[in-house]
XYZ file of C-alpha atoms in Angstrom:
694
model
C -147.654 19.796 -19.462
C -144.874 17.608 -17.906
C -145.282 13.817 -18.816
C -146.756 12.296 -15.785
C -143.054 10.055 -15.966
C -141.733 12.607 -15.314
C -143.476 13.907 -11.767
C -143.096 12.621 -8.942
C -145.018 13.656 -5.959
C -143.759 13.960 -2.787
C -143.400 14.673 1.582
C -140.768 14.700 3.971
C -140.974 12.749 6.834
C -139.077 13.805 9.656
C -140.409 14.862 13.603
C -139.950 17.466 14.597
C -136.300 19.152 15.369
C -134.955 16.512 12.629
C -135.046 19.901 10.268
C -137.803 19.314 8.050
C -138.433 22.213 7.025
C -134.580 23.801 6.125
C -134.621 20.380 3.690
C -137.759 22.187 1.952
C -135.897 25.301 2.093
C -132.867 23.716 0.560
C -134.770 21.704 -2.171
C -136.554 24.905 -3.029
C -133.743 26.623 -3.019
C -130.766 24.089 -4.882
C -134.077 24.106 -7.654
C -134.199 27.305 -8.204
C -138.221 28.576 -6.970
C -136.474 30.998 -4.219
C -133.091 32.991 -4.688
C -132.626 33.603 -0.972
C -133.053 31.023 1.679
C -135.439 32.030 4.400
C -134.266 34.409 7.470
C -135.306 31.978 9.943
C -131.472 30.139 10.011
C -129.855 32.727 11.293
C -129.637 30.626 14.608
C -129.365 26.835 13.135
C -131.717 25.024 15.751
C -133.052 27.207 18.190
C -134.781 29.897 15.196
C -136.012 25.628 13.204
C -137.656 24.474 15.861
C -139.659 27.078 16.221
C -140.440 27.619 13.458
C -141.255 23.951 12.829
C -143.646 24.804 17.049
C -144.951 27.876 15.778
C -146.050 26.473 12.564
C -145.451 23.714 13.183
C -143.875 23.555 9.902
C -147.442 24.333 7.686
C -145.085 27.459 6.565
C -147.209 28.355 2.562
C -143.282 27.168 1.193
C -144.004 23.815 2.877
C -147.589 23.374 2.435
C -147.944 22.073 -1.306
C -144.921 23.510 -3.344
C -143.726 21.822 -6.673
C -140.361 22.629 -8.408
C -137.863 21.510 -11.539
C -134.889 19.045 -10.617
C -132.743 17.485 -13.029
C -135.892 18.226 -15.675
C -138.314 16.079 -13.437
C -141.073 18.258 -11.460
C -140.939 17.854 -8.197
C -144.471 18.090 -6.053
C -143.191 18.469 -1.909
C -146.159 17.869 0.518
C -146.111 18.927 3.948
C -146.055 16.102 6.453
C -147.405 16.717 10.092
C -144.262 16.160 11.528
C -146.881 15.623 14.886
C -149.029 12.670 15.020
C -152.533 12.818 15.506
C -153.596 10.258 15.817
C -156.633 11.924 13.443
C -157.825 11.898 9.555
C -154.614 14.513 8.601
C -151.651 11.552 9.181
C -153.288 8.673 6.933
C -154.296 11.681 4.438
C -150.934 12.935 3.645
C -149.442 10.036 3.050
C -152.802 8.537 0.911
C -151.741 11.817 -1.634
C -147.754 10.580 -1.900
C -146.397 9.120 -3.390
C -142.631 8.690 -2.762
C -141.092 10.304 0.719
C -137.701 11.470 1.784
C -137.342 10.351 5.205
C -134.732 12.514 7.529
C -133.584 11.293 10.278
C -130.803 13.821 12.392
C -127.875 12.582 13.272
C -127.591 12.667 16.434
C -130.579 11.840 17.490
C -131.346 9.383 15.161
C -134.681 7.621 15.001
C -136.980 8.803 17.992
C -139.993 7.427 18.581
C -141.828 9.839 16.435
C -140.464 8.654 13.686
C -140.986 5.261 14.797
C -144.540 5.932 14.017
C -144.277 7.832 11.585
C -142.364 5.004 9.694
C -145.064 2.857 10.567
C -148.348 4.866 9.732
C -146.316 4.901 5.859
C -146.084 1.095 5.687
C -148.811 0.801 6.565
C -149.646 2.988 3.380
C -147.470 1.302 1.426
C -144.888 4.915 0.728
C -141.210 3.990 -0.957
C -139.237 6.484 0.646
C -135.316 6.859 0.749
C -133.413 7.695 3.478
C -131.667 11.350 4.341
C -129.784 10.989 7.282
C -129.359 14.753 7.873
C -126.839 17.125 10.888
C -123.876 15.646 11.103
C -122.125 18.277 11.095
C -123.512 19.121 14.732
C -121.825 17.273 17.837
C -122.874 13.874 18.550
C -123.224 13.092 15.283
C -122.265 9.302 13.730
C -123.679 8.657 10.562
C -123.466 4.484 10.741
C -125.123 3.970 14.022
C -128.061 6.052 12.825
C -128.452 2.897 9.667
C -127.535 0.363 12.284
C -131.246 2.308 14.883
C -132.499 1.921 10.854
C -131.938 -1.716 10.507
C -132.890 -2.660 14.770
C -135.040 0.017 15.220
C -137.479 0.342 12.188
C -137.043 -2.513 10.507
C -135.761 -1.929 7.213
C -133.842 -2.565 5.361
C -131.344 0.879 4.577
C -129.474 0.909 1.387
C -126.109 3.044 1.444
C -125.408 4.857 -0.534
C -122.411 8.079 -0.298
C -120.313 8.109 3.065
C -119.770 10.549 4.345
C -116.003 12.550 4.456
C -115.638 13.957 7.952
C -117.722 14.400 11.101
C -119.088 17.005 13.011
C -117.301 20.451 12.553
C -115.007 18.033 10.563
C -117.616 17.332 8.009
C -117.563 18.495 4.154
C -119.220 15.950 2.077
C -119.469 12.233 0.434
C -118.762 9.831 -1.594
C -121.398 7.866 -3.835
C -120.450 4.690 -3.879
C -121.982 4.092 -7.333
C -118.901 6.806 -9.259
C -115.898 5.911 -5.952
C -116.769 9.998 -6.455
C -115.911 12.801 -3.699
C -118.912 16.161 -3.425
C -116.709 17.599 -1.533
C -117.975 20.858 0.176
C -115.752 22.899 1.937
C -116.503 26.311 0.258
C -117.758 29.276 3.089
C -118.500 31.617 1.564
C -120.324 30.331 -0.907
C -122.225 27.418 0.168
C -124.017 26.039 -2.534
C -120.478 25.363 -4.013
C -119.617 21.672 -4.327
C -116.439 20.013 -6.522
C -116.158 16.539 -6.909
C -113.130 15.427 -7.482
C -111.180 11.981 -6.290
C -112.178 10.609 -2.391
C -109.183 10.614 0.345
C -106.605 8.183 0.320
C -107.549 6.437 3.561
C -111.269 5.946 2.940
C -109.860 3.696 0.113
C -111.031 0.344 1.483
C -114.384 1.080 3.484
C -116.162 2.548 0.495
C -114.486 -1.227 -1.338
C -116.420 -2.750 1.279
C -119.699 -0.329 1.342
C -119.838 -0.493 -2.279
C -119.478 -4.074 -1.826
C -122.653 -4.417 0.537
C -124.515 -1.832 -1.864
C -124.366 -3.857 -5.777
C -124.850 -7.220 -3.635
C -128.143 -5.923 -2.007
C -129.238 -4.456 -5.158
C -128.641 -7.167 -7.628
C -130.785 -9.546 -5.738
C -133.526 -7.879 -7.415
C -132.713 -9.075 -10.966
C -131.943 -12.731 -11.303
C -129.962 -11.936 -14.607
C -128.032 -10.077 -13.827
C -126.837 -11.124 -9.841
C -126.513 -14.674 -12.698
C -123.547 -12.380 -14.355
C -122.721 -11.022 -10.927
C -121.969 -13.893 -9.530
C -120.184 -15.232 -12.138
C -117.534 -12.051 -11.951
C -118.288 -9.030 -13.905
C -120.075 -6.411 -12.781
C -123.260 -4.800 -13.319
C -122.947 -1.197 -14.742
C -123.979 1.922 -13.278
C -126.819 1.666 -15.427
C -128.095 -1.562 -14.108
C -127.307 -0.705 -10.606
C -129.549 2.329 -11.174
C -132.414 -0.520 -12.716
C -132.070 -3.080 -9.534
C -132.528 -0.026 -6.973
C -135.780 1.146 -7.798
C -137.468 -1.365 -8.981
C -136.662 -2.643 -4.289
C -137.105 1.015 -3.560
C -140.396 0.104 -5.398
C -141.652 -2.620 -3.045
C -140.041 -1.480 -0.168
C -137.393 -3.795 0.073
C -134.475 -1.232 0.571
C -134.527 2.901 1.379
C -131.715 4.541 -0.641
C -129.128 6.367 2.238
C -128.110 9.176 2.170
C -126.025 11.597 4.402
C -125.571 15.703 5.201
C -126.954 18.735 6.342
C -129.571 21.308 4.945
C -128.808 23.940 7.415
C -125.278 24.139 5.537
C -126.992 22.804 1.899
C -124.566 20.348 1.660
C -125.593 16.682 0.245
C -129.094 17.712 -0.341
C -128.059 18.117 -4.411
C -128.179 13.864 -4.559
C -131.170 13.666 -2.012
C -132.856 15.071 -5.209
C -130.952 12.900 -7.356
C -132.120 9.480 -6.101
C -135.895 11.433 -6.014
C -135.782 11.377 -9.604
C -133.997 8.586 -9.943
C -135.421 5.816 -7.113
C -139.266 7.523 -6.625
C -142.030 6.005 -7.890
C -143.939 7.972 -10.944
C -148.046 8.907 -10.334
C -148.536 5.056 -13.329
C -147.042 3.226 -10.974
C -147.605 4.038 -7.722
C -150.983 1.180 -6.992
C -153.831 3.151 -8.006
C -156.818 4.664 -6.000
C -160.352 2.602 -4.769
C -163.450 4.094 -6.188
C -166.160 3.058 -2.658
C -169.948 4.464 -2.129
C -170.448 6.923 0.095
C -170.778 4.174 3.571
C -167.537 2.961 1.934
C -167.317 -0.091 0.519
C -165.641 -0.751 -2.677
C -166.923 -0.990 -5.606
C -164.764 -1.948 -7.512
C -163.499 0.396 -9.895
C -159.472 2.059 -9.785
C -159.399 5.529 -10.527
C -155.842 4.659 -12.608
C -153.690 7.988 -13.594
C -154.980 8.673 -16.728
C -155.710 11.952 -17.942
C -158.925 10.514 -20.200
C -160.920 9.051 -18.172
C -163.586 10.661 -15.971
C -162.199 13.187 -13.331
C -161.431 12.305 -9.541
C -159.566 13.981 -7.025
C -159.282 13.761 -3.499
C -158.943 17.360 -1.187
C -156.589 16.504 1.479
C -155.790 19.739 2.696
C -157.301 23.362 3.400
C -155.313 26.346 4.290
C -155.964 29.999 4.317
C -152.881 32.978 3.073
C -152.831 36.295 2.891
C -155.152 35.357 -0.579
C -158.260 33.937 1.220
C -159.372 30.480 1.141
C -157.106 27.611 -0.546
C -158.438 24.289 -1.155
C -155.463 21.671 -1.735
C -156.264 18.578 -4.024
C -154.839 15.835 -5.739
C -156.256 14.444 -8.702
C -156.170 11.189 -9.321
C -157.047 10.902 -12.986
C -158.990 12.547 -15.661
C -158.412 16.846 -16.154
C -159.612 19.624 -14.899
C -160.164 23.098 -16.234
C -160.487 26.544 -15.559
C -164.713 27.061 -15.599
C -165.729 23.551 -15.027
C -168.666 22.299 -12.596
C -166.858 19.279 -10.232
C -169.413 17.269 -8.522
C -168.487 16.966 -5.019
C -169.774 13.502 -3.689
C -170.725 14.396 0.045
C -172.586 17.603 0.195
C -174.346 16.603 -3.040
C -173.332 20.026 -4.486
C -171.352 20.768 -7.898
C -168.539 24.002 -7.796
C -167.799 25.762 -10.470
C -163.385 26.257 -10.187
C -162.753 29.865 -10.447
C -159.276 30.178 -10.559
C -156.500 27.365 -9.656
C -152.653 27.821 -8.917
C -149.363 26.504 -8.469
C -148.125 26.889 -4.296
C -144.495 28.006 -5.870
C -143.280 29.767 -2.310
C -144.432 33.221 -1.587
C -145.798 33.552 -5.416
C -148.676 31.386 -7.246
C -148.909 30.473 -10.679
C -152.641 30.618 -12.081
C -153.220 27.219 -13.829
C -155.964 26.562 -17.226
C -155.404 23.059 -16.942
C -153.552 20.154 -14.138
C -154.741 15.863 -15.613
C -153.814 12.919 -13.622
C -150.469 12.670 -10.740
C -150.749 16.656 -10.482
C -151.322 18.888 -7.100
C -152.425 22.050 -7.296
C -154.890 23.854 -4.628
C -157.835 25.766 -5.628
C -158.643 28.728 -4.575
C -162.588 30.575 -3.049
C -164.187 26.696 -2.534
C -167.569 27.611 -0.505
C -167.674 23.773 0.583
C -165.470 21.713 0.187
C -164.015 20.071 3.226
C -160.478 17.490 3.840
C -161.949 14.413 2.445
C -164.091 15.605 0.266
C -163.651 13.716 -3.371
C -164.597 15.857 -6.170
C -165.734 13.779 -9.317
C -167.278 14.435 -12.885
C -170.555 15.095 -11.945
C -171.705 12.719 -15.585
C -169.401 9.959 -13.897
C -170.067 9.855 -9.705
C -167.775 7.925 -7.633
C -165.673 8.539 -4.377
C -162.553 7.844 -3.282
C -162.673 8.366 0.355
C -165.188 6.992 2.137
C -166.628 10.028 5.403
C -167.121 8.822 7.710
C -166.171 11.036 11.086
C -166.514 9.141 14.155
C -168.542 10.628 17.138
C -166.445 12.410 19.107
C -166.010 10.757 22.451
C -164.383 13.966 24.347
C -165.312 17.956 25.232
C -163.545 20.004 26.641
C -164.568 24.236 27.971
C -162.740 26.759 26.801
C -163.570 30.500 27.436
C -160.912 33.093 26.284
C -158.812 34.970 27.951
C -159.293 38.147 26.769
C -163.078 39.134 26.153
C -162.867 41.308 23.198
C -161.350 38.056 21.620
C -164.422 35.651 21.462
C -165.175 37.269 18.151
C -161.097 35.993 16.717
C -162.016 32.932 18.555
C -165.538 31.859 16.647
C -163.647 32.855 13.105
C -160.093 31.128 13.796
C -162.409 27.659 15.212
C -164.648 28.169 12.097
C -161.482 28.014 9.866
C -160.194 24.958 12.188
C -162.931 22.866 11.500
C -163.193 23.373 8.237
C -159.414 21.485 8.317
C -160.101 18.891 10.168
C -164.077 17.696 10.559
C -163.349 15.311 12.732
C -163.341 18.529 15.624
C -166.481 19.719 16.224
C -166.859 22.972 17.753
C -170.667 24.174 20.425
C -172.054 26.218 21.992
C -173.969 25.024 26.022
C -177.395 26.336 26.342
C -177.154 27.013 29.821
C -173.650 28.218 30.496
C -172.979 30.128 27.458
C -170.000 28.132 27.079
C -167.705 26.968 23.660
C -167.704 23.393 23.820
C -164.931 22.216 21.612
C -165.291 17.935 20.795
C -162.657 16.100 19.228
C -161.237 12.305 19.317
C -158.928 11.941 22.570
C -157.453 14.313 24.436
C -153.693 14.329 22.040
C -156.634 15.865 19.832
C -158.055 18.046 21.362
C -154.971 19.195 23.016
C -152.783 20.176 19.133
C -156.397 22.266 18.485
C -156.302 24.527 22.123
C -151.898 24.720 20.234
C -152.983 26.133 17.406
C -155.405 28.493 18.599
C -152.282 30.296 21.146
C -149.910 29.276 17.979
C -151.025 30.448 14.962
C -153.860 32.488 15.946
C -152.539 34.050 19.400
C -155.904 33.769 21.031
C -155.279 32.177 24.943
C -158.016 30.342 26.205
C -159.356 29.026 29.857
C -159.613 25.078 28.932
C -161.894 23.465 31.248
C -161.338 19.897 32.515
C -161.693 17.371 29.675
C -165.728 15.523 29.766
C -166.006 12.518 28.793
C -169.757 12.109 25.942
C -171.578 9.177 27.993
C -174.516 7.829 26.477
C -177.666 5.755 28.999
C -179.924 3.065 27.072
C -182.785 1.123 29.309
C -182.583 -3.126 30.339
C -186.532 -3.529 30.486
C -189.335 -3.795 29.063
C -192.163 -1.262 30.514
C -196.050 -1.539 29.033
C -197.937 1.760 30.004
C -200.403 3.753 29.629
C -201.011 8.289 29.721
C -202.997 10.538 29.417
C -202.948 13.632 28.627
C -205.527 16.791 29.541
C -206.250 19.988 30.201
C -209.832 21.967 30.005
C -209.315 25.818 29.718
C -212.046 27.920 27.267
C -212.505 26.369 24.739
C -211.626 23.228 22.705
C -209.196 21.904 24.745
C -205.699 19.208 24.841
C -206.351 15.927 25.287
C -204.612 12.235 24.244
C -204.830 9.229 25.462
C -201.526 6.661 24.550
C -201.065 3.275 25.393
C -197.492 2.211 24.716
C -194.537 -0.524 25.370
C -190.788 1.292 26.022
C -188.184 -1.754 25.526
C -184.310 -2.281 24.517
C -183.553 -1.996 21.050
C -180.431 -4.005 19.824
C -177.055 -2.397 20.188
C -176.396 0.123 17.778
C -179.682 1.055 16.792
C -180.564 4.674 18.365
C -184.390 5.234 18.902
C -187.004 3.411 16.588
C -190.456 3.718 16.340
C -194.117 2.235 15.630
C -197.481 1.768 15.171
C -199.307 -1.089 15.753
C -202.550 0.872 16.691
C -206.090 -0.749 14.571
C -209.169 0.448 14.053
C -208.108 4.306 13.802
C -208.428 4.538 18.744
C -204.939 7.213 17.301
C -205.904 8.520 13.405
C -202.842 8.453 11.581
C -201.870 12.171 11.097
C -201.041 11.853 14.947
C -197.786 9.170 15.247
C -195.339 11.385 13.098
C -196.541 13.933 15.929
C -195.606 11.330 18.778
C -192.146 9.595 17.086
C -191.419 13.122 17.875
C -192.278 13.868 20.867
C -190.601 10.950 22.455
C -187.274 11.243 19.805
C -187.430 14.478 21.157
C -187.235 13.420 24.894
C -184.285 11.003 24.156
C -181.722 13.959 23.858
C -181.578 14.282 28.133
C -181.417 11.068 29.497
C -183.540 10.382 33.602
C -180.768 9.498 34.745
C -177.498 12.389 34.486
C -178.734 14.006 31.279
C -177.194 12.407 28.834
C -178.860 10.873 25.362
C -180.210 7.622 25.012
C -179.109 4.737 22.816
C -180.366 2.103 21.455
C -184.308 2.257 22.822
C -187.892 1.670 20.823
C -191.274 1.890 21.139
C -194.528 1.153 20.303
C -197.510 2.428 20.259
C -200.286 -0.026 21.251
C -204.021 1.718 21.943
C -205.251 4.836 23.011
C -207.114 7.521 22.319
C -208.579 10.656 20.818
C -211.389 13.710 20.607
C -212.895 14.740 17.626
C -213.332 18.314 18.628
C -210.170 18.608 21.860
C -206.967 16.480 20.129
C -203.933 17.940 18.301
C -200.812 17.017 16.708
C -199.726 18.881 19.794
C -201.398 17.212 22.868
C -200.326 13.903 21.844
C -196.220 15.516 21.198
C -197.717 16.364 25.241
C -198.244 13.469 25.484
C -195.665 11.458 24.083
C -192.750 13.860 26.071
C -194.452 12.522 29.979
C -195.121 9.168 28.761
C -191.218 9.285 28.549
C -190.843 11.142 31.989
C -193.565 8.036 33.083
C -192.273 5.200 32.067
C -187.950 5.331 31.433
C -187.054 5.283 34.644
C -188.916 2.357 35.032
C -187.327 0.689 32.430
C -184.175 -0.041 34.027
C -182.419 2.963 33.453
C -178.115 2.462 32.417
C -174.696 4.888 32.289
C -172.665 3.614 29.174
C -169.243 4.367 28.220
C -167.359 5.400 25.517
C -164.689 2.296 24.800
C -161.772 2.758 22.370
C -159.761 1.145 20.599
C -156.782 1.343 21.513
C -153.118 0.054 19.820
C -149.973 0.226 22.262
C -146.235 -0.179 20.240
C -143.609 -0.930 23.491
C -140.599 -1.746 23.322
C -140.170 -5.612 24.553
C -138.567 -5.114 28.060
C -141.756 -3.248 28.962
C -144.863 -5.294 27.458
C -145.734 -6.223 31.420
C -145.394 -2.799 32.686
C -147.935 -2.011 29.885
C -150.194 -5.018 31.058
C -150.570 -4.540 33.802
C -150.870 -1.129 33.015
C -153.607 -1.011 30.944
C -155.469 -3.762 33.639
C -155.383 -1.720 35.955
C -157.292 1.087 33.521
C -160.264 -1.341 33.357
C -158.797 -2.715 29.803
C -159.557 -6.321 27.843
C -156.412 -6.484 26.078
C -156.986 -8.422 22.690
C -154.243 -9.451 21.229
C -150.236 -9.558 21.468
C -148.578 -8.457 17.925
C -144.614 -9.148 17.703
C -143.139 -7.381 14.845
C -139.227 -5.678 14.456
C -139.057 -3.165 16.176
C -141.498 -3.730 19.869
C -144.486 -5.747 20.592
C -147.659 -3.987 19.274
C -150.113 -4.885 22.125
C -154.258 -3.941 21.331
C -156.859 -3.375 23.867
C -160.514 -1.915 24.654
C -160.432 0.336 27.445
C -163.094 2.752 28.496
C -162.445 6.471 27.760
C -162.101 8.095 30.688
C -159.741 5.823 32.286
C -157.289 7.094 29.381
C -156.788 11.072 30.557
C -152.750 11.405 30.993
C -152.074 7.802 28.881
C -149.117 8.954 27.202
C -147.080 10.692 30.802
C -147.467 6.989 32.243
C -146.395 5.068 28.641
C -143.655 7.460 27.952
C -142.168 7.370 32.175
C -142.939 2.832 31.594
C -141.317 2.858 28.612
C -137.990 5.745 29.032
C -139.692 7.744 25.743
C -140.264 4.361 23.288
C -144.287 3.875 24.316
C -146.202 5.325 20.869
C -150.004 4.333 21.208
C -153.374 6.036 19.252
C -156.938 5.708 20.040
C -160.356 4.933 18.417
C -163.798 5.514 18.911
C -164.939 1.618 18.802
C -168.089 1.352 21.039
C -170.771 2.558 24.043
C -170.756 -0.589 27.164
C -172.848 -0.734 30.483
C -170.818 1.442 32.359
C -170.033 -0.644 36.769
C -171.741 0.520 38.857
C -169.519 2.151 40.965
C -168.358 4.468 38.142
C -171.593 5.412 36.782
C -172.984 6.024 40.371
C -169.583 8.956 40.427
C -170.840 10.471 36.925
C -173.536 10.429 38.216
C -173.016 12.647 41.140
C -170.843 14.214 38.742
C -173.653 15.514 36.604
C -175.739 17.083 39.740
C -172.899 18.844 41.948
C -172.427 20.371 38.329
C -176.071 21.768 37.955
C -176.135 22.425 41.157
C -173.711 24.931 40.848
C -174.905 26.387 37.870
């Protein structure tokens, strides 16, 4: 087992086409994990781009792989390039301790990188920066460094300077040692030599080196005092200061190179070992109860504590289903029985493996701080906690909000429906906020998710990863219904045919419930007018009907039924008779109780550059949005608002147009609110037309 201080859990953050996959490949090659780099890189950018696009960067090699560098074990974890605004990004960030942020030398800081960076800041992940593709036309190292300062509001600590630019890029100068690393052997790209830097760079090197030391010594008062007195700190002392600043996110060591040409990646690996935290230096993970309230306990990184592990990714490959888990505390041995706190079931750990490029290494045990994959787990989904059955605890509440948007999907090729079913089954396991249902009337497959983008990505995965071409229906909003008035009513159910008949009379009150209460039933019947054994049948009758509201057939929320009185017949009354009475009573009374349509309101978080704030707010107002707050940040303004979902379709397109491509937004479900009358009328009319067309 590797000592914890020698272990690093890293993620590589980058938007699409900054060279994430290439960087991972090079790291694996340099560390001797793979001896031949992937052939995908015959055509430089196109293949890189295609690979990213097609597989969304989730090739086996990058899902979670481990390698050795300078006696340290590096676990490299795939982080999504596309921010799906879902649980996925946060979850990847949760299992990471540090990261390498890759930026394109010519593209610089893109909106996508801003979002990724913001997420990483929220999760407090330390990072080193790698400015890639310096051999590209239009690349400019200093411009990107400036952008990191201005746009991301971060403090990049320049550790190396590039030698040459674009086609003439041959290496970089390490500012600490004042040595040049030169890669100019085209035959063997991994061969480099270390020599004195070019004489014409001497002034620049001294200037930037001074900047580096001044920034670094701020982390330690002692060293700073000595420096101000004219004593230069040793390289070790400077490194200690940089490490301290990196862990607190005061500074981000910045490197440059070209991953494709194997230039400069070694220095980044050194930095990952030198400056990024080991599992014990990160804040321990808080434990929560099943509702998500913190218990005050923490899963401390200690092999002797009870087991705590989080499943953060599920993927299929040619060997079967793999569940990637991060162990936060305790040990895990082959053959152990672990408890899944979400399902309440125990599972036996059969095979544990470490992923290395295309092969796997079987493990007998793993400990706190490790990231491994378990083969063949049955009921585990992304985000489930696995723990010691004798000392259960949960690391993350599995509270999945209900989907608010749905689309119908039908495969173009009729024979592909089985294939579609298998692919959707895998996707549900990977992302629990995604649901699939079948419409009973039309037999269509309905996909439900958290937003337009969420479903877009799912359809994209179906097409690209599973090769299923399908026709997609128009997005449908999940409306609900409720009532606004109290109604007292009674209903008698009588049916007489030969033999015993059916009889049940109920007197009841239907009234609006508290927001968020759902459906409630209470009985205040005394004197045995409706015997107690029939109450559940009445409750069931009303509840069964609440799935279909009276306005447009949407489920009914937040209402209460109180059973006040009734009658029964000693021979003819039965549970069935009272259930039918309740169903008919629902149909009779609900239209009188002032039914109302409810629409899902979304919490919208928009990020926009300062120049466009007015346009963005004006547009949100037009979409019936309520602006809640505006927070100026280092790089622009965050606007928080509440908007009806129905008005937010296609929002990303309009936002990008308004902000010249720099705006970003995320949205999550907040609650249901009554719909304005004009909107409600349109929805009801549309539903009626759809029903008539069936």
